[in-house]
Amino acid sequence: AIWKSLVLPAGGTVLCWLLLTTLWLPVFDYARSYGPLVRRVVSIMDQPSCVEVFGMTRAQIAAFRFHGKLKLQPAGGFTECPWLIADADAADALRAALDLGHWTEFGRFRRPGDNNEDVLVFRRAGSPG
């Protein structure tokens, strides 16, 4: 009966951990995932043919491609995409790299679980959507 002092507490700990992770997983997923951010940004766009991006990380680009099903192009190229998404931390570099006279700022969107990660959404001036 020496094994009972080890197995019973370990089994209880594992069971509590399993219940905790199962019940709280949606909350953690919402707070840590890019999904809610991408859904909010994509909801304002009407199925764009392409979207230009500037200063975004690989994780952000992958999230917009996966969750938003968007065709992303680097900003400043020869494409005429109706929308531009930029990382808020790269706003100064964006002003230096692009002529923002052709763009209208549409909004600033924040990831729910991170107060330091914002994206700026711009719409090309005169574009239908």
mmCIF file with all atom_site columns, C-alpha atoms in Angstrom, residues 34-125:
data_model
loop_
_atom_site.group_PDB
_atom_site.id
_atom_site.type_symbol
_atom_site.label_atom_id
_atom_site.label_alt_id
_atom_site.label_comp_id
_atom_site.label_asym_id
_atom_site.label_entity_id
_atom_site.label_seq_id
_atom_site.pdbx_PDB_ins_code
_atom_site.Cartn_x
_atom_site.Cartn_y
_atom_site.Cartn_z
_atom_site.occupancy
_atom_site.B_iso_or_equiv
_atom_site.pdbx_formal_charge
_atom_site.auth_seq_id
_atom_site.auth_comp_id
_atom_site.auth_asym_id
_atom_site.auth_atom_id
_atom_site.pdbx_PDB_model_num
ATOM 1  C CA . TYR A 1 34  ? -5.087  36.418 -33.605 1.00 0.00 ? 34  TYR A CA 1
ATOM 2  C CA . GLY A 1 35  ? -8.500  35.096 -34.665 1.00 0.00 ? 35  GLY A CA 1
ATOM 3  C CA . PRO A 1 36  ? -10.658 37.790 -32.993 1.00 0.00 ? 36  PRO A CA 1
ATOM 4  C CA . LEU A 1 37  ? -8.442  40.589 -34.349 1.00 0.00 ? 37  LEU A CA 1
ATOM 5  C CA . VAL A 1 38  ? -8.513  39.208 -37.884 1.00 0.00 ? 38  VAL A CA 1
ATOM 6  C CA . ARG A 1 39  ? -12.292 38.668 -37.783 1.00 0.00 ? 39  ARG A CA 1
ATOM 7  C CA . ARG A 1 40  ? -12.862 42.290 -36.716 1.00 0.00 ? 40  ARG A CA 1
ATOM 8  C CA . VAL A 1 41  ? -10.609 43.646 -39.459 1.00 0.00 ? 41  VAL A CA 1
ATOM 9  C CA . VAL A 1 42  ? -12.023 41.395 -42.174 1.00 0.00 ? 42  VAL A CA 1
ATOM 10 C CA . SER A 1 43  ? -15.605 42.242 -41.163 1.00 0.00 ? 43  SER A CA 1
ATOM 11 C CA . ILE A 1 44  ? -15.139 45.830 -42.395 1.00 0.00 ? 44  ILE A CA 1
ATOM 12 C CA . MET A 1 45  ? -13.760 44.719 -45.763 1.00 0.00 ? 45  MET A CA 1
ATOM 13 C CA . ASP A 1 46  ? -16.030 43.412 -48.500 1.00 0.00 ? 46  ASP A CA 1
ATOM 14 C CA . GLN A 1 47  ? -14.064 40.474 -49.967 1.00 0.00 ? 47  GLN A CA 1
ATOM 15 C CA . PRO A 1 48  ? -11.074 42.485 -51.235 1.00 0.00 ? 48  PRO A CA 1
ATOM 16 C CA . SER A 1 49  ? -9.106  41.114 -54.171 1.00 0.00 ? 49  SER A CA 1
ATOM 17 C CA . CYS A 1 50  ? -5.891  41.873 -52.297 1.00 0.00 ? 50  CYS A CA 1
ATOM 18 C CA . VAL A 1 51  ? -4.626  43.682 -49.206 1.00 0.00 ? 51  VAL A CA 1
ATOM 19 C CA . GLU A 1 52  ? -1.299  45.459 -48.834 1.00 0.00 ? 52  GLU A CA 1
ATOM 20 C CA . VAL A 1 53  ? 0.640   44.970 -45.598 1.00 0.00 ? 53  VAL A CA 1
ATOM 21 C CA . PHE A 1 54  ? 3.414   46.997 -44.018 1.00 0.00 ? 54  PHE A CA 1
ATOM 22 C CA . GLY A 1 55  ? 5.605   46.335 -40.975 1.00 0.00 ? 55  GLY A CA 1
ATOM 23 C CA . MET A 1 56  ? 3.786   43.226 -39.856 1.00 0.00 ? 56  MET A CA 1
ATOM 24 C CA . THR A 1 57  ? 5.394   40.199 -38.238 1.00 0.00 ? 57  THR A CA 1
ATOM 25 C CA . ARG A 1 58  ? 5.322   36.739 -39.766 1.00 0.00 ? 58  ARG A CA 1
ATOM 26 C CA . ALA A 1 59  ? 2.780   35.660 -37.153 1.00 0.00 ? 59  ALA A CA 1
ATOM 27 C CA . GLN A 1 60  ? 0.438   38.514 -38.051 1.00 0.00 ? 60  GLN A CA 1
ATOM 28 C CA . ILE A 1 61  ? 0.773   37.826 -41.777 1.00 0.00 ? 61  ILE A CA 1
ATOM 29 C CA . ALA A 1 62  ? 0.122   34.119 -41.248 1.00 0.00 ? 62  ALA A CA 1
ATOM 30 C CA . ALA A 1 63  ? -2.931  34.920 -39.122 1.00 0.00 ? 63  ALA A CA 1
ATOM 31 C CA . PHE A 1 64  ? -4.439  37.223 -41.745 1.00 0.00 ? 64  PHE A CA 1
ATOM 32 C CA . ARG A 1 65  ? -3.816  34.628 -44.441 1.00 0.00 ? 65  ARG A CA 1
ATOM 33 C CA . PHE A 1 66  ? -5.221  31.754 -42.391 1.00 0.00 ? 66  PHE A CA 1
ATOM 34 C CA . HIS A 1 67  ? -8.112  33.314 -40.456 1.00 0.00 ? 67  HIS A CA 1
ATOM 35 C CA . GLY A 1 68  ? -9.030  35.974 -42.999 1.00 0.00 ? 68  GLY A CA 1
ATOM 36 C CA . LYS A 1 69  ? -8.319  34.081 -46.216 1.00 0.00 ? 69  LYS A CA 1
ATOM 37 C CA . LEU A 1 70  ? -6.760  37.282 -47.587 1.00 0.00 ? 70  LEU A CA 1
ATOM 38 C CA . LYS A 1 71  ? -4.315  37.650 -50.448 1.00 0.00 ? 71  LYS A CA 1
ATOM 39 C CA . LEU A 1 72  ? -1.566  39.817 -48.938 1.00 0.00 ? 72  LEU A CA 1
ATOM 40 C CA . GLN A 1 73  ? 0.886   41.916 -50.932 1.00 0.00 ? 73  GLN A CA 1
ATOM 41 C CA . PRO A 1 74  ? 3.817   43.990 -49.653 1.00 0.00 ? 74  PRO A CA 1
ATOM 42 C CA . ALA A 1 75  ? 2.987   47.697 -49.524 1.00 0.00 ? 75  ALA A CA 1
ATOM 43 C CA . GLY A 1 76  ? 4.631   50.071 -51.934 1.00 0.00 ? 76  GLY A CA 1
ATOM 44 C CA . GLY A 1 77  ? 4.694   47.683 -54.863 1.00 0.00 ? 77  GLY A CA 1
ATOM 45 C CA . PHE A 1 78  ? 2.927   48.008 -58.157 1.00 0.00 ? 78  PHE A CA 1
ATOM 46 C CA . THR A 1 79  ? -0.351  46.596 -56.870 1.00 0.00 ? 79  THR A CA 1
ATOM 47 C CA . GLU A 1 80  ? -3.452  48.729 -56.462 1.00 0.00 ? 80  GLU A CA 1
ATOM 48 C CA . CYS A 1 81  ? -5.034  46.979 -53.492 1.00 0.00 ? 81  CYS A CA 1
ATOM 49 C CA . PRO A 1 82  ? -8.006  48.772 -51.934 1.00 0.00 ? 82  PRO A CA 1
ATOM 50 C CA . TRP A 1 83  ? -6.877  48.113 -48.335 1.00 0.00 ? 83  TRP A CA 1
ATOM 51 C CA . LEU A 1 84  ? -3.656  48.499 -46.350 1.00 0.00 ? 84  LEU A CA 1
ATOM 52 C CA . ILE A 1 85  ? -2.952  46.897 -42.982 1.00 0.00 ? 85  ILE A CA 1
ATOM 53 C CA . ALA A 1 86  ? 0.061   48.108 -41.017 1.00 0.00 ? 86  ALA A CA 1
ATOM 54 C CA . ASP A 1 87  ? 1.470   47.398 -37.591 1.00 0.00 ? 87  ASP A CA 1
ATOM 55 C CA . ALA A 1 88  ? 1.004   50.429 -35.336 1.00 0.00 ? 88  ALA A CA 1
ATOM 56 C CA . ASP A 1 89  ? 4.633   50.206 -34.191 1.00 0.00 ? 89  ASP A CA 1
ATOM 57 C CA . ALA A 1 90  ? 5.729   50.811 -37.800 1.00 0.00 ? 90  ALA A CA 1
ATOM 58 C CA . ALA A 1 91  ? 3.591   53.962 -38.250 1.00 0.00 ? 91  ALA A CA 1
ATOM 59 C CA . ASP A 1 92  ? 6.596   56.304 -38.528 1.00 0.00 ? 92  ASP A CA 1
ATOM 60 C CA . ALA A 1 93  ? 8.283   54.076 -41.100 1.00 0.00 ? 93  ALA A CA 1
ATOM 61 C CA . LEU A 1 94  ? 4.961   53.818 -42.952 1.00 0.00 ? 94  LEU A CA 1
ATOM 62 C CA . ARG A 1 95  ? 4.736   57.613 -43.280 1.00 0.00 ? 95  ARG A CA 1
ATOM 63 C CA . ALA A 1 96  ? 8.285   57.687 -44.637 1.00 0.00 ? 96  ALA A CA 1
ATOM 64 C CA . ALA A 1 97  ? 7.805   54.784 -47.053 1.00 0.00 ? 97  ALA A CA 1
ATOM 65 C CA . LEU A 1 98  ? 4.362   55.521 -48.510 1.00 0.00 ? 98  LEU A CA 1
ATOM 66 C CA . ASP A 1 99  ? 2.452   58.589 -49.586 1.00 0.00 ? 99  ASP A CA 1
ATOM 67 C CA . LEU A 1 100 ? -0.447  58.454 -47.124 1.00 0.00 ? 100 LEU A CA 1
ATOM 68 C CA . GLY A 1 101 ? -2.284  61.077 -49.168 1.00 0.00 ? 101 GLY A CA 1
ATOM 69 C CA . HIS A 1 102 ? -3.652  58.174 -51.204 1.00 0.00 ? 102 HIS A CA 1
ATOM 70 C CA . TRP A 1 103 ? -4.931  56.417 -48.095 1.00 0.00 ? 103 TRP A CA 1
ATOM 71 C CA . THR A 1 104 ? -7.645  57.163 -45.542 1.00 0.00 ? 104 THR A CA 1
ATOM 72 C CA . GLU A 1 105 ? -7.185  55.736 -42.063 1.00 0.00 ? 105 GLU A CA 1
ATOM 73 C CA . PHE A 1 106 ? -10.142 53.473 -41.408 1.00 0.00 ? 106 PHE A CA 1
ATOM 74 C CA . GLY A 1 107 ? -9.377  52.398 -37.866 1.00 0.00 ? 107 GLY A CA 1
ATOM 75 C CA . ARG A 1 108 ? -7.045  51.026 -35.245 1.00 0.00 ? 108 ARG A CA 1
ATOM 76 C CA . PHE A 1 109 ? -7.714  47.522 -34.022 1.00 0.00 ? 109 PHE A CA 1
ATOM 77 C CA . ARG A 1 110 ? -6.232  45.865 -30.932 1.00 0.00 ? 110 ARG A CA 1
ATOM 78 C CA . ARG A 1 111 ? -5.676  42.207 -30.221 1.00 0.00 ? 111 ARG A CA 1
ATOM 79 C CA . PRO A 1 112 ? -7.841  41.297 -27.192 1.00 0.00 ? 112 PRO A CA 1
ATOM 80 C CA . GLY A 1 113 ? -5.117  39.732 -25.052 1.00 0.00 ? 113 GLY A CA 1
ATOM 81 C CA . ASP A 1 114 ? -2.312  42.174 -25.831 1.00 0.00 ? 114 ASP A CA 1
ATOM 82 C CA . ASN A 1 115 ? -2.441  45.896 -25.075 1.00 0.00 ? 115 ASN A CA 1
ATOM 83 C CA . ASN A 1 116 ? 0.740   46.545 -27.065 1.00 0.00 ? 116 ASN A CA 1
ATOM 84 C CA . GLU A 1 117 ? -0.251  45.036 -30.393 1.00 0.00 ? 117 GLU A CA 1
ATOM 85 C CA . ASP A 1 118 ? -2.387  47.236 -32.634 1.00 0.00 ? 118 ASP A CA 1
ATOM 86 C CA . VAL A 1 119 ? -2.904  47.222 -36.368 1.00 0.00 ? 119 VAL A CA 1
ATOM 87 C CA . LEU A 1 120 ? -3.869  50.210 -38.478 1.00 0.00 ? 120 LEU A CA 1
ATOM 88 C CA . VAL A 1 121 ? -6.286  49.726 -41.353 1.00 0.00 ? 121 VAL A CA 1
ATOM 89 C CA . PHE A 1 122 ? -6.262  52.138 -44.274 1.00 0.00 ? 122 PHE A CA 1
ATOM 90 C CA . ARG A 1 123 ? -8.566  52.341 -47.278 1.00 0.00 ? 123 ARG A CA 1
ATOM 91 C CA . ARG A 1 124 ? -7.317  53.611 -50.619 1.00 0.00 ? 124 ARG A CA 1
ATOM 92 C CA . ALA A 1 125 ? -8.862  57.011 -51.348 1.00 0.00 ? 125 ALA A CA 1
#
